[in-house]
């Protein structure tokens, strides 16, 4: 058990569990060391308040510097207890107080695993939005989707997994997946399968010079005929 008198600890644990904020404040005002005291299951007042869903008590304990990362039996943290019971507001407070959304207990269960087993879809959505891993597995090899009980939670997790995979694709892969023609382009209609060669201006000028060198210059032929020869030609026609 943590430091502090036995009576204070028992009273503080009972007050945290029941949500009696006035009693919690009164005890801690005279014995602040009792804030992280533990019961026989190694639970602190924060664990009990989180399990019971008393957001106002959880908020006060966090402000009084309670150990938000303290682990009870099986490495259960306050956020695991809150997620297991579906207490969204408590989870919000704990995450804003520095608890990791990806923290796991001895069995490898994360807050999302516990939330998926429950019935609070909004809690599941919130944890995913905050970066909870969809692919993380428990020691038994189960993902949050594997543990989902309600159909609406299962569908949401499936859609989230699909969206996550699409975000992981680089722009080229994403374009290829949406347009198979980029992977298997149509053959060009012309007979040649080779891409046209684009030549720069220098190469084009060289080609012109080569063509000029190969051309045969034909000079005009001037024929001088006398008037009589022309007349003879006309007559013969």
C-alpha atoms as a printed R data frame, in Angstrom:
    type eleno elety resid chain resno       x       y        z
1   ATOM     1    CA   UNK     A     1   0.000   0.000    0.000
2   ATOM     2    CA   UNK     A     2   1.065   3.567   -0.598
3   ATOM     3    CA   UNK     A     3   2.007   6.054    2.028
4   ATOM     4    CA   UNK     A     4  -0.605   7.655    4.276
5   ATOM     5    CA   UNK     A     5  -2.622   6.451    7.229
6   ATOM     6    CA   UNK     A     6  -4.674   3.303    6.756
7   ATOM     7    CA   UNK     A     7  -7.954   5.035    7.561
8   ATOM     8    CA   UNK     A     8  -7.278   7.841    5.067
9   ATOM     9    CA   UNK     A     9  -6.480   5.324    2.367
10  ATOM    10    CA   UNK     A    10  -9.619   3.302    2.936
11  ATOM    11    CA   UNK     A    11 -11.775   6.396    3.065
12  ATOM    12    CA   UNK     A    12 -10.140   7.900   -0.010
13  ATOM    13    CA   UNK     A    13 -10.612   4.723   -2.036
14  ATOM    14    CA   UNK     A    14 -14.245   4.504   -0.974
15  ATOM    15    CA   UNK     A    15 -14.853   8.162   -1.830
16  ATOM    16    CA   UNK     A    16 -13.201   7.833   -5.247
17  ATOM    17    CA   UNK     A    17 -15.211   4.710   -6.044
18  ATOM    18    CA   UNK     A    18 -18.510   6.364   -5.066
19  ATOM    19    CA   UNK     A    19 -17.726   9.682   -6.752
20  ATOM    20    CA   UNK     A    20 -17.790  11.733   -3.527
21  ATOM    21    CA   UNK     A    21 -15.608  14.631   -4.622
22  ATOM    22    CA   UNK     A    22 -16.029  16.573   -1.382
23  ATOM    23    CA   UNK     A    23 -14.715  13.644    0.646
24  ATOM    24    CA   UNK     A    24 -11.816  13.155   -1.774
25  ATOM    25    CA   UNK     A    25 -10.860  16.832   -1.475
26  ATOM    26    CA   UNK     A    26 -11.152  16.781    2.299
27  ATOM    27    CA   UNK     A    27  -8.914  13.735    2.710
28  ATOM    28    CA   UNK     A    28  -6.259  14.943    0.297
29  ATOM    29    CA   UNK     A    29  -6.197  18.415    1.834
30  ATOM    30    CA   UNK     A    30  -4.833  16.864    5.031
31  ATOM    31    CA   UNK     A    31  -2.975  13.904    3.528
32  ATOM    32    CA   UNK     A    32  -1.920  14.437   -0.071
33  ATOM    33    CA   UNK     A    33   0.411  11.409    0.086
34  ATOM    34    CA   UNK     A    34  -2.643   9.159    0.054
35  ATOM    35    CA   UNK     A    35  -3.392  10.146   -3.538
36  ATOM    36    CA   UNK     A    36  -1.436   7.184   -4.966
37  ATOM    37    CA   UNK     A    37  -2.218   4.721   -2.171
38  ATOM    38    CA   UNK     A    38  -3.149   1.188   -3.268
39  ATOM    39    CA   UNK     A    39  -5.692  -1.367   -2.156
40  ATOM    40    CA   UNK     A    40  -5.157  -5.148   -1.993
41  ATOM    41    CA   UNK     A    41  -5.525  -5.351   -5.802
42  ATOM    42    CA   UNK     A    42  -2.904  -2.626   -6.266
43  ATOM    43    CA   UNK     A    43  -5.541  -0.121   -7.394
44  ATOM    44    CA   UNK     A    44  -5.213   3.598   -6.673
45  ATOM    45    CA   UNK     A    45  -8.070   6.057   -6.103
46  ATOM    46    CA   UNK     A    46  -7.658   7.082   -9.760
47  ATOM    47    CA   UNK     A    47  -8.191   3.502  -10.918
48  ATOM    48    CA   UNK     A    48 -11.385   3.232   -8.881
49  ATOM    49    CA   UNK     A    49 -12.754   6.580  -10.016
50  ATOM    50    CA   UNK     A    50 -11.993   5.723  -13.651
51  ATOM    51    CA   UNK     A    51 -13.641   2.301  -13.347
52  ATOM    52    CA   UNK     A    52 -16.753   3.875  -11.854
53  ATOM    53    CA   UNK     A    53 -16.881   6.624  -14.475
54  ATOM    54    CA   UNK     A    54 -16.652   9.591  -12.091
55  ATOM    55    CA   UNK     A    55 -15.124  12.114  -14.500
56  ATOM    56    CA   UNK     A    56 -15.181  14.975  -11.971
57  ATOM    57    CA   UNK     A    57 -13.172  12.945   -9.455
58  ATOM    58    CA   UNK     A    58 -10.761  11.738  -12.152
59  ATOM    59    CA   UNK     A    59 -10.228  15.316  -13.287
60  ATOM    60    CA   UNK     A    60  -9.508  16.490   -9.741
61  ATOM    61    CA   UNK     A    61  -7.084  13.637   -9.043
62  ATOM    62    CA   UNK     A    62  -5.199  14.343  -12.269
63  ATOM    63    CA   UNK     A    63  -4.898  18.024  -11.373
64  ATOM    64    CA   UNK     A    64  -3.541  16.994   -7.962
65  ATOM    65    CA   UNK     A    65  -0.736  15.082   -9.744
66  ATOM    66    CA   UNK     A    66  -2.049  11.560   -9.266
67  ATOM    67    CA   UNK     A    67   0.077   8.993  -11.086
68  ATOM    68    CA   UNK     A    68  -1.920   8.636  -14.319
69  ATOM    69    CA   UNK     A    69   0.348   5.843  -15.521
70  ATOM    70    CA   UNK     A    70   0.114   3.719  -12.390
71  ATOM    71    CA   UNK     A    71  -0.531   0.038  -13.106
72  ATOM    72    CA   UNK     A    72  -2.775  -2.180  -11.005
73  ATOM    73    CA   UNK     A    73  -3.022  -5.964  -11.244
74  ATOM    74    CA   UNK     A    74  -2.137  -7.332  -14.723
75  ATOM    75    CA   UNK     A    75  -0.681  -3.927  -15.591
76  ATOM    76    CA   UNK     A    76  -4.137  -2.430  -15.855
77  ATOM    77    CA   UNK     A    77  -4.040   1.350  -16.075
78  ATOM    78    CA   UNK     A    78  -6.827   3.780  -15.289
79  ATOM    79    CA   UNK     A    79  -7.472   4.181  -19.020
80  ATOM    80    CA   UNK     A    80  -7.964   0.421  -19.409
81  ATOM    81    CA   UNK     A    81 -10.553   0.439  -16.637
82  ATOM    82    CA   UNK     A    82 -12.342   3.427  -18.181
83  ATOM    83    CA   UNK     A    83 -12.316   1.952  -21.701
84  ATOM    84    CA   UNK     A    84 -13.508  -1.415  -20.426
85  ATOM    85    CA   UNK     A    85 -16.549   0.270  -18.854
86  ATOM    86    CA   UNK     A    86 -17.136   2.587  -21.833
87  ATOM    87    CA   UNK     A    87 -16.510   5.874  -19.995
88  ATOM    88    CA   UNK     A    88 -15.687   8.257  -22.853
89  ATOM    89    CA   UNK     A    89 -15.295  11.442  -20.770
90  ATOM    90    CA   UNK     A    90 -12.904   9.734  -18.363
91  ATOM    91    CA   UNK     A    91 -10.814   8.511  -21.298
92  ATOM    92    CA   UNK     A    92 -10.715  12.083  -22.654
93  ATOM    93    CA   UNK     A    93  -9.414  13.411  -19.347
94  ATOM    94    CA   UNK     A    94  -6.753  10.714  -19.008
95  ATOM    95    CA   UNK     A    95  -5.449  11.224  -22.552
96  ATOM    96    CA   UNK     A    96  -5.288  14.993  -22.034
97  ATOM    97    CA   UNK     A    97  -3.351  14.304  -18.834
98  ATOM    98    CA   UNK     A    98  -0.610  12.467  -20.686
99  ATOM    99    CA   UNK     A    99  -1.723   8.837  -20.829
100 ATOM   100    CA   UNK     A   100  -0.767   7.084  -24.087
101 ATOM   101    CA   UNK     A   101  -3.652   5.858  -26.218
102 ATOM   102    CA   UNK     A   102  -1.500   2.865  -27.205
103 ATOM   103    CA   UNK     A   103  -0.645   1.649  -23.709
104 ATOM   104    CA   UNK     A   104  -1.146  -2.075  -23.221
105 ATOM   105    CA   UNK     A   105  -1.477  -4.314  -20.188
106 ATOM   106    CA   UNK     A   106   0.144  -7.652  -19.423
107 ATOM   107    CA   UNK     A   107  -2.149  -9.466  -21.843
108 ATOM   108    CA   UNK     A   108  -1.406  -7.004  -24.618
109 ATOM   109    CA   UNK     A   109  -4.829  -5.384  -24.461
110 ATOM   110    CA   UNK     A   110  -5.016  -1.694  -25.352
111 ATOM   111    CA   UNK     A   111  -7.842   0.734  -24.553
112 ATOM   112    CA   UNK     A   112  -9.175   0.141  -28.074
113 ATOM   113    CA   UNK     A   113  -9.333  -3.620  -27.480
114 ATOM   114    CA   UNK     A   114 -11.458  -3.015  -24.392
115 ATOM   115    CA   UNK     A   115 -13.636  -0.413  -26.109
116 ATOM   116    CA   UNK     A   116 -14.223  -2.728  -29.090
117 ATOM   117    CA   UNK     A   117 -15.527  -5.402  -26.718
118 ATOM   118    CA   UNK     A   118 -18.037  -2.961  -25.289
119 ATOM   119    CA   UNK     A   119 -20.969  -1.126  -26.803
120 ATOM   120    CA   UNK     A   120 -19.818   2.519  -26.924
121 ATOM   121    CA   UNK     A   121 -19.219   3.267  -30.606
122 ATOM   122    CA   UNK     A   122 -18.359   6.906  -29.864
123 ATOM   123    CA   UNK     A   123 -15.559   5.781  -27.559
124 ATOM   124    CA   UNK     A   124 -14.170   3.516  -30.275
125 ATOM   125    CA   UNK     A   125 -14.293   6.372  -32.801
126 ATOM   126    CA   UNK     A   126 -12.579   8.719  -30.348
127 ATOM   127    CA   UNK     A   127  -9.721   6.300  -29.646
128 ATOM   128    CA   UNK     A   128  -9.161   5.707  -33.367
129 ATOM   129    CA   UNK     A   129  -9.180   9.458  -33.983
130 ATOM   130    CA   UNK     A   130  -6.560   9.846  -31.248
131 ATOM   131    CA   UNK     A   131  -4.244   7.379  -32.973
132 ATOM   132    CA   UNK     A   132  -5.084   4.020  -31.426
133 ATOM   133    CA   UNK     A   133  -3.587   1.208  -33.490
134 ATOM   134    CA   UNK     A   134  -6.051  -0.888  -35.457
135 ATOM   135    CA   UNK     A   135  -3.475  -3.577  -36.186
136 ATOM   136    CA   UNK     A   136  -2.007  -4.127  -32.709
137 ATOM   137    CA   UNK     A   137  -2.502  -7.648  -31.410
138 ATOM   138    CA   UNK     A   138  -2.908  -9.046  -27.938
139 ATOM   139    CA   UNK     A   139  -0.676 -11.798  -26.588
140 ATOM   140    CA   UNK     A   140  -3.331 -14.162  -27.955
141 ATOM   141    CA   UNK     A   141  -3.006 -12.609  -31.437
142 ATOM   142    CA   UNK     A   142  -6.291 -10.665  -31.453
143 ATOM   143    CA   UNK     A   143  -6.802  -7.230  -33.028
144 ATOM   144    CA   UNK     A   144  -9.524  -4.827  -31.826
145 ATOM   145    CA   UNK     A   145 -11.633  -5.922  -34.808
146 ATOM   146    CA   UNK     A   146 -11.323  -9.560  -33.748
147 ATOM   147    CA   UNK     A   147 -12.784  -8.666  -30.345
148 ATOM   148    CA   UNK     A   148 -15.590  -6.420  -31.588
149 ATOM   149    CA   UNK     A   149 -18.969  -7.624  -30.362
150 ATOM   150    CA   UNK     A   150 -21.420  -5.153  -31.892
151 ATOM   151    CA   UNK     A   151 -21.985  -5.062  -35.643
152 ATOM   152    CA   UNK     A   152 -21.769  -1.256  -35.831
153 ATOM   153    CA   UNK     A   153 -18.386  -1.284  -34.096
154 ATOM   154    CA   UNK     A   154 -17.165  -4.077  -36.363
155 ATOM   155    CA   UNK     A   155 -18.214  -2.158  -39.483
156 ATOM   156    CA   UNK     A   156 -16.552   1.026  -38.264
157 ATOM   157    CA   UNK     A   157 -13.270  -0.771  -37.530
158 ATOM   158    CA   UNK     A   158 -13.347  -2.490  -40.935
159 ATOM   159    CA   UNK     A   159 -13.874   0.856  -42.688
160 ATOM   160    CA   UNK     A   160 -11.114   2.431  -40.608
161 ATOM   161    CA   UNK     A   161  -8.695  -0.360  -41.532
162 ATOM   162    CA   UNK     A   162  -9.479   0.119  -45.218
163 ATOM   163    CA   UNK     A   163  -8.976   3.883  -44.990
164 ATOM   164    CA   UNK     A   164  -5.715   3.375  -43.101
165 ATOM   165    CA   UNK     A   165  -4.367   1.086  -45.820
166 ATOM   166    CA   UNK     A   166  -5.228   3.635  -48.504
167 ATOM   167    CA   UNK     A   167  -3.410   6.383  -46.579
168 ATOM   168    CA   UNK     A   168  -0.337   4.161  -46.354
169 ATOM   169    CA   UNK     A   169  -0.103   3.924  -50.162
170 ATOM   170    CA   UNK     A   170   2.243   6.389  -51.823
171 ATOM   171    CA   UNK     A   171   0.679   8.654  -54.512
172 ATOM   172    CA   UNK     A   172   1.787   6.387  -57.387
173 ATOM   173    CA   UNK     A   173   0.460   3.233  -55.738
174 ATOM   174    CA   UNK     A   174  -2.801   4.938  -54.888
175 ATOM   175    CA   UNK     A   175  -3.201   6.143  -58.493
176 ATOM   176    CA   UNK     A   176  -2.412   2.688  -59.846
177 ATOM   177    CA   UNK     A   177  -4.930   1.071  -57.493
178 ATOM   178    CA   UNK     A   178  -7.679   3.438  -58.608
179 ATOM   179    CA   UNK     A   179  -6.706   3.234  -62.321
180 ATOM   180    CA   UNK     A   180  -5.497  -0.228  -63.450
181 ATOM   181    CA   UNK     A   181  -4.580   1.205  -66.885
182 ATOM   182    CA   UNK     A   182  -1.540   2.772  -65.256
183 ATOM   183    CA   UNK     A   183  -0.337  -0.743  -64.442
184 ATOM   184    CA   UNK     A   184  -1.338  -2.227  -67.819
185 ATOM   185    CA   UNK     A   185  -1.416   0.622  -70.338
186 ATOM   186    CA   UNK     A   186  -3.153   0.109  -73.699
187 ATOM   187    CA   UNK     A   187  -0.862  -0.632  -76.636
188 ATOM   188    CA   UNK     A   188  -0.366   2.251  -79.069
189 ATOM   189    CA   UNK     A   189  -2.568   2.094  -82.157
190 ATOM   190    CA   UNK     A   190   0.352   2.537  -84.554
191 ATOM   191    CA   UNK     A   191   2.365  -0.447  -85.735
192 ATOM   192    CA   UNK     A   192   5.408   0.480  -83.728
193 ATOM   193    CA   UNK     A   193   5.508  -0.311  -80.014
194 ATOM   194    CA   UNK     A   194   8.495   1.976  -79.465
195 ATOM   195    CA   UNK     A   195   8.047   5.420  -78.028
196 ATOM   196    CA   UNK     A   196   8.860   8.297  -80.429
197 ATOM   197    CA   UNK     A   197  12.357   9.713  -80.127
198 ATOM   198    CA   UNK     A   198  12.389  13.408  -79.443
199 ATOM   199    CA   UNK     A   199  15.499  15.068  -80.781
200 ATOM   200    CA   UNK     A   200  16.878  18.372  -79.680
201 ATOM   201    CA   UNK     A   201  17.397  21.309  -82.005
202 ATOM   202    CA   UNK     A   202  21.047  20.448  -82.681
203 ATOM   203    CA   UNK     A   203  20.203  16.958  -83.839
204 ATOM   204    CA   UNK     A   204  17.423  18.293  -86.046
205 ATOM   205    CA   UNK     A   205  19.823  20.713  -87.775
206 ATOM   206    CA   UNK     A   206  22.305  17.865  -88.375
207 ATOM   207    CA   UNK     A   207  19.579  15.819  -90.005
208 ATOM   208    CA   UNK     A   208  18.686  18.712  -92.294
209 ATOM   209    CA   UNK     A   209  22.320  19.073  -93.376
210 ATOM   210    CA   UNK     A   210  22.578  15.343  -94.109
211 ATOM   211    CA   UNK     A   211  19.463  15.482  -96.255
212 ATOM   212    CA   UNK     A   212  20.862  18.435  -98.184
213 ATOM   213    CA   UNK     A   213  24.075  16.506  -98.882
214 ATOM   214    CA   UNK     A   214  22.190  13.553 -100.294
215 ATOM   215    CA   UNK     A   215  19.974  15.603 -102.617
216 ATOM   216    CA   UNK     A   216  20.937  15.819 -106.339
217 ATOM   217    CA   UNK     A   217  20.861  19.361 -107.612
218 ATOM   218    CA   UNK     A   218  19.033  19.583 -110.888
219 ATOM   219    CA   UNK     A   219  19.887  22.673 -112.977
220 ATOM   220    CA   UNK     A   220  17.315  24.052 -115.393
221 ATOM   221    CA   UNK     A   221  18.052  23.302 -119.060
222 ATOM   222    CA   UNK     A   222  17.594  26.188 -121.465
223 ATOM   223    CA   UNK     A   223  16.908  25.159 -125.086
224 ATOM   224    CA   UNK     A   224  17.361  27.703 -127.855
225 ATOM   225    CA   UNK     A   225  15.327  27.033 -130.965
226 ATOM   226    CA   UNK     A   226  15.108  29.091 -134.155
227 ATOM   227    CA   UNK     A   227  11.804  30.351 -135.430
228 ATOM   228    CA   UNK     A   228  11.953  27.924 -138.324
229 ATOM   229    CA   UNK     A   229  12.549  24.940 -136.060
230 ATOM   230    CA   UNK     A   230   9.510  25.890 -134.002
231 ATOM   231    CA   UNK     A   231   7.348  26.136 -137.102
232 ATOM   232    CA   UNK     A   232   8.607  22.777 -138.381
233 ATOM   233    CA   UNK     A   233   7.771  21.238 -135.070
234 ATOM   234    CA   UNK     A   234   4.214  22.615 -135.126
235 ATOM   235    CA   UNK     A   235   3.677  21.351 -138.662
236 ATOM   236    CA   UNK     A   236   4.934  17.911 -137.835
237 ATOM   237    CA   UNK     A   237   2.408  17.721 -134.985
